Amino acid sequence: MAISGTLEAFSLPEVFQIIESGHKSGMLTFKSSSKDLSIDLNGTFELWFEKGNFISIINSLDYQFLINEIIKRGWIDARNLFKTTQLCPTNQALGTYIKQQQLLNESQIDSLFKMQTDMAIKLFNVDRGWFRFEDLEQININTKEQKTFPWSEMTGQKKKATELSLEAMRIFSNWSRFTNEMPAHNCGLQRLINHCNLHFNSLEEYLCNTADGSISLHKIAQKMEVSIERVQRTALSMILAGLLEEVPEVSLNVNMPANNTFNQPSNFTEAKNISVKTKKKSKVSNSLINNLANFLKSNF
Amino acid sequence: MEIFKIAVTGNVGAGKTTFIRTISETKVVDTERRATDETSLLKENTTVAFDFGRITLNPEQVLYMYGTPGQSRFDFMWEIVINQVEAYVLLVAAHRPEDFRGARRILTFINQRVQIPMIIGLTHTDCEGAWQKEDIILALGFSANKECPPVVQVNPENPGSVAQSLVVLLEELMSVSVV
């Protein structure tokens, strides 16, 4: 029972959230079924993750993306690169090895990894297709193989799955597919995690810092002087990333934080801690609980 | 008379009405009506107010069970029900990943209002495409950094399975102070 489904039922940001929060290592197979796709979105993609971090992407139409790209850019000639790949240890990322050999520098490796993340980001705009995430251990149990990470397609760099997801949603354009998911104007936001080290833009930062259910998206848009659609979309991106959740607005008579909240460090611990929870002490007697437990155990 | 009230909540089609019907000693008060919105794709009828069931233990003690409407958006009935109960069961259909976020939304809504004992009941775990318990927990927003309530597999049509899940809820209730 791998994590699998269709994009119509479960979005890519949600899949990425599960991979990161579960610190999962393995392969996310992704296949689009949209008809109007650009050529570079055709084929089946394998997105690889290590402990919740994105590490590589492979298109079934191009299994030597990294090598081809290095050659295409003229950074290492084909013969030399082929020789290098032969010498690269089997459990080391090719990018790391090439850098160690001083054949490429840090910024060149960065550039290659950015190409990989850009390719992954493009997939977020696909609205129809299916996915299947398989844990590396599970793959090996199921196939009785010793499948490992795609070392020859790895730069040695990584990015948090949720970080990548937020980046993708910042330039996302196909919002019509989320019409039914969009948080309402009059809803507030509730924080789902207490602390994170993601890099937020200013609006994301503001939404996090005010996410106590007391301020509607409509009021945030007014305060920030941005369109309600932009606030809704940013909020939805963070909801799908498992950072926030939509809740009905509650009245707490709080003053809205000033815009300079943006400059605060990007973690939730700086945020106000207003809670509307009331911790109810149970009024049920031990006698009732014991009698009910005995009844359930003996009668069903 | 001492009344112990619990809620059974979850998305449309998670099995709330069946859960209560299966174990209630009385015929469940039927508040189902023909679904006219997107719910109709899942089931012909849906709960428009709330289901109610009862188990009488003795002349002095009784369990009331309330099932919330399963609409995906906020419903004022949720607020009414959740403020009346001592504990609740969140039912999640394991084979419908599209409902996981709706379940998370219900969970957040309730947690925003009250802190009461709860369990997660996974239904349809034997259906094709059902996700594993660990992955559903992650989809509901729990992780190593966020403590997860007890999670049980439950077949709402099976009285023994429903009873077992209620026992787990009682154990959860017992783990916090009782008078």
mmCIF file of N, CA, C and O in Angstrom, chain A residues 94-127:
data_model
loop_
_atom_site.group_PDB
_atom_site.id
_atom_site.type_symbol
_atom_site.label_atom_id
_atom_site.label_comp_id
_atom_site.label_asym_id
_atom_site.label_seq_id
_atom_site.Cartn_x
_atom_site.Cartn_y
_atom_site.Cartn_z
ATOM 1 N N LEU A 94 27.150 11.800 -8.169
ATOM 2 C CA LEU A 94 28.105 12.152 -9.219
ATOM 3 C C LEU A 94 28.575 13.607 -9.068
ATOM 4 O O LEU A 94 29.770 13.901 -9.221
ATOM 5 N N GLY A 95 27.634 14.484 -8.752
ATOM 6 C CA GLY A 95 27.984 15.900 -8.597
ATOM 7 C C GLY A 95 29.012 16.118 -7.501
ATOM 8 O O GLY A 95 29.951 16.910 -7.667
ATOM 9 N N THR A 96 28.857 15.413 -6.408
ATOM 10 C CA THR A 96 29.797 15.537 -5.289
ATOM 11 C C THR A 96 31.184 15.063 -5.713
ATOM 12 O O THR A 96 32.202 15.710 -5.423
ATOM 13 N N TYR A 97 31.205 13.945 -6.426
ATOM 14 C CA TYR A 97 32.485 13.376 -6.859
ATOM 15 C C TYR A 97 33.194 14.309 -7.843
ATOM 16 O O TYR A 97 34.399 14.568 -7.724
ATOM 17 N N ILE A 98 32.415 14.829 -8.797
ATOM 18 C CA ILE A 98 32.996 15.728 -9.802
ATOM 19 C C ILE A 98 33.560 16.980 -9.133
ATOM 20 O O ILE A 98 34.623 17.486 -9.512
ATOM 21 N N LYS A 99 32.843 17.436 -8.126
ATOM 22 C CA LYS A 99 33.318 18.632 -7.403
ATOM 23 C C LYS A 99 34.604 18.305 -6.636
ATOM 24 O O LYS A 99 35.554 19.095 -6.628
ATOM 25 N N GLN A 100 34.615 17.122 -6.018
ATOM 26 C CA GLN A 100 35.826 16.703 -5.287
ATOM 27 C C GLN A 100 37.032 16.625 -6.222
ATOM 28 O O GLN A 100 38.155 16.933 -5.834
ATOM 29 N N GLN A 101 36.760 16.190 -7.451
ATOM 30 C CA GLN A 101 37.835 16.077 -8.447
ATOM 31 C C GLN A 101 38.188 17.433 -9.057
ATOM 32 O O GLN A 101 39.029 17.515 -9.957
ATOM 33 N N GLN A 102 37.492 18.462 -8.604
ATOM 34 C CA GLN A 102 37.695 19.839 -9.053
ATOM 35 C C GLN A 102 37.464 20.015 -10.553
ATOM 36 O O GLN A 102 38.100 20.849 -11.205
ATOM 37 N N LEU A 103 36.550 19.194 -11.065
ATOM 38 C CA LEU A 103 36.185 19.323 -12.477
ATOM 39 C C LEU A 103 35.078 20.363 -12.647
ATOM 40 O O LEU A 103 34.916 20.961 -13.708
ATOM 41 N N LEU A 104 34.257 20.519 -11.598
ATOM 42 C CA LEU A 104 33.238 21.561 -11.574
ATOM 43 C C LEU A 104 33.317 22.273 -10.238
ATOM 44 O O LEU A 104 33.733 21.673 -9.238
ATOM 45 N N ASN A 105 32.904 23.532 -10.225
ATOM 46 C CA ASN A 105 32.919 24.264 -8.959
ATOM 47 C C ASN A 105 31.527 24.281 -8.328
ATOM 48 O O ASN A 105 30.548 23.815 -8.923
ATOM 49 N N GLU A 106 31.437 24.872 -7.149
ATOM 50 C CA GLU A 106 30.191 24.892 -6.375
ATOM 51 C C GLU A 106 29.043 25.539 -7.155
ATOM 52 O O GLU A 106 27.918 25.020 -7.179
ATOM 53 N N SER A 107 29.322 26.664 -7.799
ATOM 54 C CA SER A 107 28.227 27.372 -8.485
ATOM 55 C C SER A 107 27.731 26.570 -9.693
ATOM 56 O O SER A 107 26.545 26.635 -10.051
ATOM 57 N N GLN A 108 28.622 25.807 -10.314
ATOM 58 C CA GLN A 108 28.180 24.955 -11.436
ATOM 59 C C GLN A 108 27.275 23.828 -10.935
ATOM 60 O O GLN A 108 26.268 23.502 -11.559
ATOM 61 N N ILE A 109 27.639 23.276 -9.797
ATOM 62 C CA ILE A 109 26.782 22.233 -9.202
ATOM 63 C C ILE A 109 25.437 22.838 -8.799
ATOM 64 O O ILE A 109 24.374 22.245 -9.030
ATOM 65 N N ASP A 110 25.476 24.040 -8.209
ATOM 66 C CA ASP A 110 24.236 24.746 -7.844
ATOM 67 C C ASP A 110 23.340 24.899 -9.063
ATOM 68 O O ASP A 110 22.127 24.706 -8.992
ATOM 69 N N SER A 111 23.954 25.284 -10.163
ATOM 70 C CA SER A 111 23.202 25.527 -11.389
ATOM 71 C C SER A 111 22.534 24.238 -11.904
ATOM 72 O O SER A 111 21.386 24.262 -12.356
ATOM 73 N N LEU A 112 23.258 23.135 -11.789
ATOM 74 C CA LEU A 112 22.685 21.844 -12.222
ATOM 75 C C LEU A 112 21.510 21.443 -11.329
ATOM 76 O O LEU A 112 20.472 20.971 -11.798
ATOM 77 N N PHE A 113 21.679 21.657 -10.027
ATOM 78 C CA PHE A 113 20.596 21.289 -9.109
ATOM 79 C C PHE A 113 19.379 22.188 -9.340
ATOM 80 O O PHE A 113 18.240 21.745 -9.259
ATOM 81 N N LYS A 114 19.662 23.450 -9.661
ATOM 82 C CA LYS A 114 18.537 24.361 -9.926
ATOM 83 C C LYS A 114 17.747 23.897 -11.153
ATOM 84 O O LYS A 114 16.522 24.002 -11.190
ATOM 85 N N MET A 115 18.456 23.366 -12.138
ATOM 86 C CA MET A 115 17.743 22.822 -13.302
ATOM 87 C C MET A 115 16.826 21.685 -12.886
ATOM 88 O O MET A 115 15.708 21.533 -13.383
ATOM 89 N N GLN A 116 17.318 20.866 -11.961
ATOM 90 C CA GLN A 116 16.500 19.738 -11.500
ATOM 91 C C GLN A 116 15.289 20.237 -10.714
ATOM 92 O O GLN A 116 14.173 19.744 -10.901
ATOM 93 N N THR A 117 15.504 21.209 -9.824
ATOM 94 C CA THR A 117 14.361 21.713 -9.057
ATOM 95 C C THR A 117 13.367 22.428 -9.971
ATOM 96 O O THR A 117 12.162 22.315 -9.784
ATOM 97 N N ASP A 118 13.885 23.138 -10.977
ATOM 98 C CA ASP A 118 12.982 23.819 -11.923
ATOM 99 C C ASP A 118 12.108 22.814 -12.670
ATOM 100 O O ASP A 118 10.933 23.066 -12.938
ATOM 101 N N MET A 119 12.714 21.686 -13.005
ATOM 102 C CA MET A 119 11.939 20.656 -13.704
ATOM 103 C C MET A 119 10.839 20.114 -12.784
ATOM 104 O O MET A 119 9.693 19.915 -13.198
ATOM 105 N N ALA A 120 11.183 19.895 -11.523
ATOM 106 C CA ALA A 120 10.186 19.407 -10.559
ATOM 107 C C ALA A 120 9.074 20.440 -10.378
ATOM 108 O O ALA A 120 7.887 20.094 -10.309
ATOM 109 N N ILE A 121 9.456 21.706 -10.329
ATOM 110 C CA ILE A 121 8.467 22.778 -10.133
ATOM 111 C C ILE A 121 7.464 22.820 -11.285
ATOM 112 O O ILE A 121 6.279 23.065 -11.080
ATOM 113 N N LYS A 122 7.940 22.547 -12.493
ATOM 114 C CA LYS A 122 7.033 22.550 -13.654
ATOM 115 C C LYS A 122 5.916 21.523 -13.477
ATOM 116 O O LYS A 122 4.799 21.713 -13.950
ATOM 117 N N LEU A 123 6.221 20.429 -12.819
ATOM 118 C CA LEU A 123 5.226 19.357 -12.664
ATOM 119 C C LEU A 123 4.018 19.805 -11.836
ATOM 120 O O LEU A 123 2.945 19.230 -11.946
ATOM 121 N N PHE A 124 4.209 20.822 -11.005
ATOM 122 C CA PHE A 124 3.096 21.277 -10.161
ATOM 123 C C PHE A 124 1.956 21.863 -10.988
ATOM 124 O O PHE A 124 0.828 21.960 -10.504
ATOM 125 N N ASN A 125 2.246 22.272 -12.214
ATOM 126 C CA ASN A 125 1.184 22.839 -13.042
ATOM 127 C C ASN A 125 0.365 21.781 -13.776
ATOM 128 O O ASN A 125 -0.631 22.106 -14.409
ATOM 129 N N VAL A 126 0.800 20.540 -13.695
ATOM 130 C CA VAL A 126 0.045 19.458 -14.330
ATOM 131 C C VAL A 126 -1.206 19.188 -13.489
ATOM 132 O O VAL A 126 -1.110 19.048 -12.277
ATOM 133 N N ASP A 127 -2.370 19.194 -14.123
ATOM 134 C CA ASP A 127 -3.586 19.034 -13.327
ATOM 135 C C ASP A 127 -4.200 17.642 -13.416
ATOM 136 O O ASP A 127 -5.093 17.315 -12.638
#
